[in-house]
Amino acid sequence: AESNYHLAALARQKEFLTRIGVALFLLISAIALTRSGLAVIWFVAVALSQAADWFIFRPLRVNPQALPSAARKFVCTVSVAANATLYTGLSPLLWLMGGEAGKLFAVVVLCGSLLHVTLHSYQLPKLFLASAIPMSLYLFGLPIVDWVMAPRTSTVASLTMLAAGVLYLAHLAASVRQSSRSTTALIEAKGQADIQKLRAEQEREVAVRALELSRESEALYRLLADNQTDVISLWDGDGN
């Protein structure tokens, strides 16, 4: 069976151009909202980190059955964490320099990113946590920064954001549990179906072999009957 790391490596390769395209869209949006060249630096950093991630996961795409070493798993986990941190690292820039629209856009970016990693990485807990933790820190840290910087004017808004973040993560956790149960049920059902298929094939082979033996036996008896030269008669006890 293919390892989960192999599947994750294939998924990351498949989504490579999509992530770069989304990053380009975020770059344009960030420049429009913040009027800052820092967004360009962010985009370059993201492109470089995505390229490094592509090469780091490359060995895992070659052999579907190979299990990665502990060192390879560690490097992959670090790469995922670094990419998640950089990719959603645009959120603080949007939050601090983009005004109210920038704050809203930052929250959308973080929530969308969390939803994406939840749906695609929950089967690999280490990679999932490596992605989700930096994003969650941004999601909760930015309202706290607002609260600390302006406690008199942003207390209600910050508390509301924090409560909304907790609720959102709770929904994601529930989705992960449900998806995990559904996946487990599908795997078990597939296993049972494979067992039934194997049994059916074995029974079919047995039936085919029995039919072949029956035909061979019939042919032998027919050969004996057609070629025997002795007279065969049956008598009962009364001589009939």
PDB file of C-alpha atoms in Angstrom:
ATOM      1  CA  ALA A   1       0.000   0.000   0.000  1.00  0.00           C
ATOM      2  CA  GLU A   2       1.117   3.538  -0.643  1.00  0.00           C
ATOM      3  CA  SER A   3       2.414   5.368   2.424  1.00  0.00           C
ATOM      4  CA  ASN A   4       0.687   8.529   3.612  1.00  0.00           C
ATOM      5  CA  TYR A   5       3.936  10.436   3.140  1.00  0.00           C
ATOM      6  CA  HIS A   6       4.036   9.379  -0.501  1.00  0.00           C
ATOM      7  CA  LEU A   7       0.473  10.594  -0.989  1.00  0.00           C
ATOM      8  CA  ALA A   8       1.305  13.858   0.786  1.00  0.00           C
ATOM      9  CA  ALA A   9       4.334  14.334  -1.468  1.00  0.00           C
ATOM     10  CA  LEU A  10       2.215  13.783  -4.572  1.00  0.00           C
ATOM     11  CA  ALA A  11      -0.412  16.226  -3.308  1.00  0.00           C
ATOM     12  CA  ARG A  12       2.191  18.903  -2.581  1.00  0.00           C
ATOM     13  CA  GLN A  13       3.666  18.484  -6.060  1.00  0.00           C
ATOM     14  CA  LYS A  14       0.236  18.673  -7.667  1.00  0.00           C
ATOM     15  CA  GLU A  15      -0.646  21.858  -5.749  1.00  0.00           C
ATOM     16  CA  PHE A  16       2.714  23.572  -6.303  1.00  0.00           C
ATOM     17  CA  LEU A  17       1.628  25.816  -9.179  1.00  0.00           C
ATOM     18  CA  THR A  18      -1.705  26.496  -7.479  1.00  0.00           C
ATOM     19  CA  ARG A  19       0.055  27.719  -4.317  1.00  0.00           C
ATOM     20  CA  ILE A  20       2.317  29.975  -6.382  1.00  0.00           C
ATOM     21  CA  GLY A  21      -0.697  31.328  -8.272  1.00  0.00           C
ATOM     22  CA  VAL A  22      -2.598  32.041  -5.058  1.00  0.00           C
ATOM     23  CA  ALA A  23       0.506  33.707  -3.612  1.00  0.00           C
ATOM     24  CA  LEU A  24       0.667  35.956  -6.678  1.00  0.00           C
ATOM     25  CA  PHE A  25      -2.974  36.936  -6.142  1.00  0.00           C
ATOM     26  CA  LEU A  26      -2.265  37.641  -2.476  1.00  0.00           C
ATOM     27  CA  LEU A  27       0.741  39.744  -3.492  1.00  0.00           C
ATOM     28  CA  ILE A  28      -1.364  41.939  -5.760  1.00  0.00           C
ATOM     29  CA  SER A  29      -4.069  42.267  -3.097  1.00  0.00           C
ATOM     30  CA  ALA A  30      -1.517  43.100  -0.386  1.00  0.00           C
ATOM     31  CA  ILE A  31       0.104  45.806  -2.507  1.00  0.00           C
ATOM     32  CA  ALA A  32      -3.314  47.311  -3.233  1.00  0.00           C
ATOM     33  CA  LEU A  33      -4.252  47.309   0.471  1.00  0.00           C
ATOM     34  CA  THR A  34      -0.961  48.244   2.135  1.00  0.00           C
ATOM     35  CA  ARG A  35       0.978  50.129  -0.570  1.00  0.00           C
ATOM     36  CA  SER A  36       4.071  48.422   0.826  1.00  0.00           C
ATOM     37  CA  GLY A  37       6.990  46.780  -0.948  1.00  0.00           C
ATOM     38  CA  LEU A  38       7.251  44.271   1.901  1.00  0.00           C
ATOM     39  CA  ALA A  39       4.682  42.182   0.073  1.00  0.00           C
ATOM     40  CA  VAL A  40       7.178  41.641  -2.756  1.00  0.00           C
ATOM     41  CA  ILE A  41       9.782  40.382  -0.277  1.00  0.00           C
ATOM     42  CA  TRP A  42       7.149  38.060   1.149  1.00  0.00           C
ATOM     43  CA  PHE A  43       6.350  36.675  -2.308  1.00  0.00           C
ATOM     44  CA  VAL A  44      10.007  35.989  -3.104  1.00  0.00           C
ATOM     45  CA  ALA A  45      10.441  34.203   0.238  1.00  0.00           C
ATOM     46  CA  VAL A  46       7.336  32.099  -0.421  1.00  0.00           C
ATOM     47  CA  ALA A  47       8.503  31.145  -3.916  1.00  0.00           C
ATOM     48  CA  LEU A  48      11.919  30.071  -2.615  1.00  0.00           C
ATOM     49  CA  SER A  49      10.444  28.083   0.274  1.00  0.00           C
ATOM     50  CA  GLN A  50       7.982  26.350  -2.043  1.00  0.00           C
ATOM     51  CA  ALA A  51      10.809  25.368  -4.375  1.00  0.00           C
ATOM     52  CA  ALA A  52      12.823  23.996  -1.454  1.00  0.00           C
ATOM     53  CA  ASP A  53       9.774  22.059  -0.261  1.00  0.00           C
ATOM     54  CA  TRP A  54       9.375  20.553  -3.751  1.00  0.00           C
ATOM     55  CA  PHE A  55      12.923  19.177  -3.623  1.00  0.00           C
ATOM     56  CA  ILE A  56      12.630  17.994  -0.010  1.00  0.00           C
ATOM     57  CA  PHE A  57       9.532  15.909  -0.766  1.00  0.00           C
ATOM     58  CA  ARG A  58      10.882  14.664  -4.091  1.00  0.00           C
ATOM     59  CA  PRO A  59      12.352  11.353  -2.767  1.00  0.00           C
ATOM     60  CA  LEU A  60       8.986  10.453  -1.269  1.00  0.00           C
ATOM     61  CA  ARG A  61       7.311  10.692  -4.674  1.00  0.00           C
ATOM     62  CA  VAL A  62       9.571   8.082  -6.275  1.00  0.00           C
ATOM     63  CA  ASN A  63       8.698   4.932  -4.329  1.00  0.00           C
ATOM     64  CA  PRO A  64       5.064   4.554  -3.211  1.00  0.00           C
ATOM     65  CA  GLN A  65       5.837   1.682  -0.808  1.00  0.00           C
ATOM     66  CA  ALA A  66       8.982   3.119   0.795  1.00  0.00           C
ATOM     67  CA  LEU A  67       8.639   4.382   4.345  1.00  0.00           C
ATOM     68  CA  PRO A  68      10.618   7.583   5.034  1.00  0.00           C
ATOM     69  CA  SER A  69      13.353   7.543   7.646  1.00  0.00           C
ATOM     70  CA  ALA A  70      13.027   9.482  10.883  1.00  0.00           C
ATOM     71  CA  ALA A  71      15.432  12.095   9.526  1.00  0.00           C
ATOM     72  CA  ARG A  72      13.389  12.514   6.331  1.00  0.00           C
ATOM     73  CA  LYS A  73      10.178  12.866   8.337  1.00  0.00           C
ATOM     74  CA  PHE A  74      11.815  15.538  10.500  1.00  0.00           C
ATOM     75  CA  VAL A  75      13.061  17.498   7.472  1.00  0.00           C
ATOM     76  CA  CYS A  76       9.628  17.275   5.833  1.00  0.00           C
ATOM     77  CA  THR A  77       7.928  18.456   9.017  1.00  0.00           C
ATOM     78  CA  VAL A  78      10.308  21.416   9.308  1.00  0.00           C
ATOM     79  CA  SER A  79       9.708  22.281   5.661  1.00  0.00           C
ATOM     80  CA  VAL A  80       5.930  22.174   6.107  1.00  0.00           C
ATOM     81  CA  ALA A  81       6.132  24.358   9.240  1.00  0.00           C
ATOM     82  CA  ALA A  82       8.408  26.889   7.514  1.00  0.00           C
ATOM     83  CA  ASN A  83       6.177  27.055   4.456  1.00  0.00           C
ATOM     84  CA  ALA A  84       3.031  27.484   6.543  1.00  0.00           C
ATOM     85  CA  THR A  85       4.683  30.230   8.582  1.00  0.00           C
ATOM     86  CA  LEU A  86       5.888  32.088   5.490  1.00  0.00           C
ATOM     87  CA  TYR A  87       2.784  31.567   3.380  1.00  0.00           C
ATOM     88  CA  THR A  88       0.435  32.952   6.006  1.00  0.00           C
ATOM     89  CA  GLY A  89       3.084  35.460   7.124  1.00  0.00           C
ATOM     90  CA  LEU A  90       1.391  37.998   4.886  1.00  0.00           C
ATOM     91  CA  SER A  91      -1.434  38.198   7.428  1.00  0.00           C
ATOM     92  CA  PRO A  92       0.430  40.409   9.934  1.00  0.00           C
ATOM     93  CA  LEU A  93       1.299  42.828   7.125  1.00  0.00           C
ATOM     94  CA  LEU A  94      -2.312  42.973   6.008  1.00  0.00           C
ATOM     95  CA  TRP A  95      -3.512  43.283   9.602  1.00  0.00           C
ATOM     96  CA  LEU A  96      -1.158  46.055  10.625  1.00  0.00           C
ATOM     97  CA  MET A  97      -0.961  48.079   7.400  1.00  0.00           C
ATOM     98  CA  GLY A  98      -4.119  47.319   5.449  1.00  0.00           C
ATOM     99  CA  GLY A  99      -6.734  49.004   7.623  1.00  0.00           C
ATOM    100  CA  GLU A 100     -10.050  47.336   8.337  1.00  0.00           C
ATOM    101  CA  ALA A 101     -10.146  45.745   4.878  1.00  0.00           C
ATOM    102  CA  GLY A 102      -6.668  44.382   5.475  1.00  0.00           C
ATOM    103  CA  LYS A 103      -7.722  42.833   8.781  1.00  0.00           C
ATOM    104  CA  LEU A 104     -10.705  41.175   7.159  1.00  0.00           C
ATOM    105  CA  PHE A 105      -8.554  39.878   4.326  1.00  0.00           C
ATOM    106  CA  ALA A 106      -5.969  38.557   6.788  1.00  0.00           C
ATOM    107  CA  VAL A 107      -8.638  36.575   8.630  1.00  0.00           C
ATOM    108  CA  VAL A 108      -9.945  35.143   5.352  1.00  0.00           C
ATOM    109  CA  VAL A 109      -6.413  34.057   4.379  1.00  0.00           C
ATOM    110  CA  LEU A 110      -5.830  32.366   7.734  1.00  0.00           C
ATOM    111  CA  CYS A 111      -9.200  30.627   7.861  1.00  0.00           C
ATOM    112  CA  GLY A 112      -8.870  29.429   4.281  1.00  0.00           C
ATOM    113  CA  SER A 113      -5.369  28.123   4.929  1.00  0.00           C
ATOM    114  CA  LEU A 114      -6.468  26.291   8.075  1.00  0.00           C
ATOM    115  CA  LEU A 115      -9.371  24.716   6.231  1.00  0.00           C
ATOM    116  CA  HIS A 116      -7.060  23.595   3.430  1.00  0.00           C
ATOM    117  CA  VAL A 117      -4.518  21.895   5.684  1.00  0.00           C
ATOM    118  CA  THR A 118      -7.295  20.321   7.734  1.00  0.00           C
ATOM    119  CA  LEU A 119      -8.822  18.668   4.681  1.00  0.00           C
ATOM    120  CA  HIS A 120      -5.514  17.568   3.161  1.00  0.00           C
ATOM    121  CA  SER A 121      -3.144  16.773   6.047  1.00  0.00           C
ATOM    122  CA  TYR A 122      -5.203  15.387   8.932  1.00  0.00           C
ATOM    123  CA  GLN A 123      -4.067  11.819   8.201  1.00  0.00           C
ATOM    124  CA  LEU A 124      -0.485  12.830   9.014  1.00  0.00           C
ATOM    125  CA  PRO A 125      -0.668  14.411  12.493  1.00  0.00           C
ATOM    126  CA  LYS A 126       2.893  15.781  12.471  1.00  0.00           C
ATOM    127  CA  LEU A 127       2.490  17.533   9.129  1.00  0.00           C
ATOM    128  CA  PHE A 128      -0.964  18.734  10.112  1.00  0.00           C
ATOM    129  CA  LEU A 129       0.264  20.269  13.359  1.00  0.00           C
ATOM    130  CA  ALA A 130       3.311  21.739  11.603  1.00  0.00           C
ATOM    131  CA  SER A 131       0.925  23.629   9.326  1.00  0.00           C
ATOM    132  CA  ALA A 132      -1.902  24.394  11.720  1.00  0.00           C
ATOM    133  CA  ILE A 133       0.095  25.706  14.683  1.00  0.00           C
ATOM    134  CA  PRO A 134       1.706  28.708  12.908  1.00  0.00           C
ATOM    135  CA  MET A 135      -1.615  29.629  11.310  1.00  0.00           C
ATOM    136  CA  SER A 136      -3.436  29.368  14.631  1.00  0.00           C
ATOM    137  CA  LEU A 137      -0.804  31.531  16.311  1.00  0.00           C
ATOM    138  CA  TYR A 138      -1.410  34.217  13.707  1.00  0.00           C
ATOM    139  CA  LEU A 139      -5.182  33.872  14.063  1.00  0.00           C
ATOM    140  CA  PHE A 140      -5.071  34.376  17.829  1.00  0.00           C
ATOM    141  CA  GLY A 141      -1.961  36.509  18.055  1.00  0.00           C
ATOM    142  CA  LEU A 142      -3.087  39.371  15.816  1.00  0.00           C
ATOM    143  CA  PRO A 143      -6.198  40.259  17.881  1.00  0.00           C
ATOM    144  CA  ILE A 144      -4.074  40.025  21.035  1.00  0.00           C
ATOM    145  CA  VAL A 145      -1.576  42.476  19.515  1.00  0.00           C
ATOM    146  CA  ASP A 146      -4.439  44.889  18.823  1.00  0.00           C
ATOM    147  CA  TRP A 147      -5.652  44.441  22.382  1.00  0.00           C
ATOM    148  CA  VAL A 148      -2.209  45.158  23.834  1.00  0.00           C
ATOM    149  CA  MET A 149      -1.600  48.173  21.586  1.00  0.00           C
ATOM    150  CA  ALA A 150      -4.998  49.775  22.145  1.00  0.00           C
ATOM    151  CA  PRO A 151      -6.756  48.165  25.128  1.00  0.00           C
ATOM    152  CA  ARG A 152      -9.366  50.908  25.447  1.00  0.00           C
ATOM    153  CA  THR A 153     -10.579  50.865  21.864  1.00  0.00           C
ATOM    154  CA  SER A 154     -10.044  47.307  20.691  1.00  0.00           C
ATOM    155  CA  THR A 155     -11.029  45.169  23.686  1.00  0.00           C
ATOM    156  CA  VAL A 156     -14.460  44.179  22.391  1.00  0.00           C
ATOM    157  CA  ALA A 157     -13.255  43.591  18.846  1.00  0.00           C
ATOM    158  CA  SER A 158     -10.276  41.549  20.010  1.00  0.00           C
ATOM    159  CA  LEU A 159     -12.333  39.389  22.341  1.00  0.00           C
ATOM    160  CA  THR A 160     -14.868  38.833  19.580  1.00  0.00           C
ATOM    161  CA  MET A 161     -12.110  37.762  17.183  1.00  0.00           C
ATOM    162  CA  LEU A 162     -10.624  35.408  19.749  1.00  0.00           C
ATOM    163  CA  ALA A 163     -14.008  33.827  20.466  1.00  0.00           C
ATOM    164  CA  ALA A 164     -14.666  33.462  16.742  1.00  0.00           C
ATOM    165  CA  GLY A 165     -11.239  31.854  16.308  1.00  0.00           C
ATOM    166  CA  VAL A 166     -11.920  29.320  19.043  1.00  0.00           C
ATOM    167  CA  LEU A 167     -15.298  28.490  17.515  1.00  0.00           C
ATOM    168  CA  TYR A 168     -13.757  28.109  14.069  1.00  0.00           C
ATOM    169  CA  LEU A 169     -11.033  25.768  15.321  1.00  0.00           C
ATOM    170  CA  ALA A 170     -13.629  23.747  17.206  1.00  0.00           C
ATOM    171  CA  HIS A 171     -15.584  23.265  13.984  1.00  0.00           C
ATOM    172  CA  LEU A 172     -12.405  22.241  12.183  1.00  0.00           C
ATOM    173  CA  ALA A 173     -11.600  19.729  14.934  1.00  0.00           C
ATOM    174  CA  ALA A 174     -15.088  18.249  14.602  1.00  0.00           C
ATOM    175  CA  SER A 175     -14.614  18.029  10.834  1.00  0.00           C
ATOM    176  CA  VAL A 176     -11.295  16.235  11.305  1.00  0.00           C
ATOM    177  CA  ARG A 177     -12.871  13.690  13.648  1.00  0.00           C
ATOM    178  CA  GLN A 178     -15.748  13.073  11.245  1.00  0.00           C
ATOM    179  CA  SER A 179     -13.431  12.798   8.241  1.00  0.00           C
ATOM    180  CA  SER A 180     -11.161  10.433  10.159  1.00  0.00           C
ATOM    181  CA  ARG A 181     -14.094   8.202  11.089  1.00  0.00           C
ATOM    182  CA  SER A 182     -15.388   8.222   7.522  1.00  0.00           C
ATOM    183  CA  THR A 183     -11.947   7.388   6.151  1.00  0.00           C
ATOM    184  CA  THR A 184     -11.528   4.556   8.659  1.00  0.00           C
ATOM    185  CA  ALA A 185     -14.948   3.188   7.758  1.00  0.00           C
ATOM    186  CA  LEU A 186     -14.123   3.328   4.048  1.00  0.00           C
ATOM    187  CA  ILE A 187     -10.801   1.552   4.605  1.00  0.00           C
ATOM    188  CA  GLU A 188     -12.501  -1.165   6.662  1.00  0.00           C
ATOM    189  CA  ALA A 189     -15.236  -1.539   4.043  1.00  0.00           C
ATOM    190  CA  LYS A 190     -12.631  -1.814   1.293  1.00  0.00           C
ATOM    191  CA  GLY A 191     -10.778  -4.442   3.321  1.00  0.00           C
ATOM    192  CA  GLN A 192     -13.958  -6.484   3.758  1.00  0.00           C
ATOM    193  CA  ALA A 193     -14.760  -6.127   0.057  1.00  0.00           C
ATOM    194  CA  ASP A 194     -11.272  -7.340  -0.852  1.00  0.00           C
ATOM    195  CA  ILE A 195     -11.673 -10.342   1.444  1.00  0.00           C
ATOM    196  CA  GLN A 196     -15.054 -11.218  -0.087  1.00  0.00           C
ATOM    197  CA  LYS A 197     -13.601 -10.804  -3.576  1.00  0.00           C
ATOM    198  CA  LEU A 198     -10.718 -13.127  -2.722  1.00  0.00           C
ATOM    199  CA  ARG A 199     -13.092 -15.731  -1.293  1.00  0.00           C
ATOM    200  CA  ALA A 200     -15.303 -15.502  -4.388  1.00  0.00           C
ATOM    201  CA  GLU A 201     -12.283 -15.996  -6.645  1.00  0.00           C
ATOM    202  CA  GLN A 202     -11.138 -18.990  -4.597  1.00  0.00           C
ATOM    203  CA  GLU A 203     -14.624 -20.529  -4.686  1.00  0.00           C
ATOM    204  CA  ARG A 204     -14.773 -19.947  -8.439  1.00  0.00           C
ATOM    205  CA  GLU A 205     -11.408 -21.655  -8.899  1.00  0.00           C
ATOM    206  CA  VAL A 206     -12.608 -24.604  -6.817  1.00  0.00           C
ATOM    207  CA  ALA A 207     -15.835 -24.852  -8.852  1.00  0.00           C
ATOM    208  CA  VAL A 208     -13.940 -24.671 -12.144  1.00  0.00           C
ATOM    209  CA  ARG A 209     -11.520 -27.378 -10.984  1.00  0.00           C
ATOM    210  CA  ALA A 210     -14.398 -29.584  -9.813  1.00  0.00           C
ATOM    211  CA  LEU A 211     -16.087 -29.188 -13.195  1.00  0.00           C
ATOM    212  CA  GLU A 212     -12.861 -30.105 -14.973  1.00  0.00           C
ATOM    213  CA  LEU A 213     -12.441 -33.224 -12.793  1.00  0.00           C
ATOM    214  CA  SER A 214     -16.060 -34.203 -13.448  1.00  0.00           C
ATOM    215  CA  ARG A 215     -15.548 -33.912 -17.197  1.00  0.00           C
ATOM    216  CA  GLU A 216     -12.307 -35.892 -17.020  1.00  0.00           C
ATOM    217  CA  SER A 217     -14.052 -38.630 -14.993  1.00  0.00           C
ATOM    218  CA  GLU A 218     -16.981 -38.713 -17.418  1.00  0.00           C
ATOM    219  CA  ALA A 219     -14.571 -39.003 -20.348  1.00  0.00           C
ATOM    220  CA  LEU A 220     -12.770 -41.934 -18.697  1.00  0.00           C
ATOM    221  CA  TYR A 221     -15.998 -43.825 -17.984  1.00  0.00           C
ATOM    222  CA  ARG A 222     -17.214 -43.170 -21.520  1.00  0.00           C
ATOM    223  CA  LEU A 223     -13.921 -44.480 -22.861  1.00  0.00           C
ATOM    224  CA  LEU A 224     -14.287 -47.662 -20.784  1.00  0.00           C
ATOM    225  CA  ALA A 225     -17.899 -48.161 -21.834  1.00  0.00           C
ATOM    226  CA  ASP A 226     -17.169 -47.659 -25.526  1.00  0.00           C
ATOM    227  CA  ASN A 227     -14.183 -49.986 -25.595  1.00  0.00           C
ATOM    228  CA  GLN A 228     -15.086 -52.837 -23.207  1.00  0.00           C
ATOM    229  CA  THR A 229     -15.543 -56.330 -24.794  1.00  0.00           C
ATOM    230  CA  ASP A 230     -17.083 -58.235 -21.883  1.00  0.00           C
ATOM    231  CA  VAL A 231     -20.818 -58.735 -21.356  1.00  0.00           C
ATOM    232  CA  ILE A 232     -22.046 -57.171 -18.170  1.00  0.00           C
ATOM    233  CA  SER A 233     -25.366 -58.369 -16.710  1.00  0.00           C
ATOM    234  CA  LEU A 234     -27.175 -57.813 -13.450  1.00  0.00           C
ATOM    235  CA  TRP A 235     -29.147 -60.583 -11.610  1.00  0.00           C
ATOM    236  CA  ASP A 236     -31.363 -60.320  -8.566  1.00  0.00           C
ATOM    237  CA  GLY A 237     -31.809 -62.968  -5.845  1.00  0.00           C
ATOM    238  CA  ASP A 238     -34.577 -64.752  -7.796  1.00  0.00           C
ATOM    239  CA  GLY A 239     -32.404 -65.238 -10.825  1.00  0.00           C
ATOM    240  CA  ASN A 240     -34.098 -62.565 -12.851  1.00  0.00           C
TER     241      ASN A 240
END
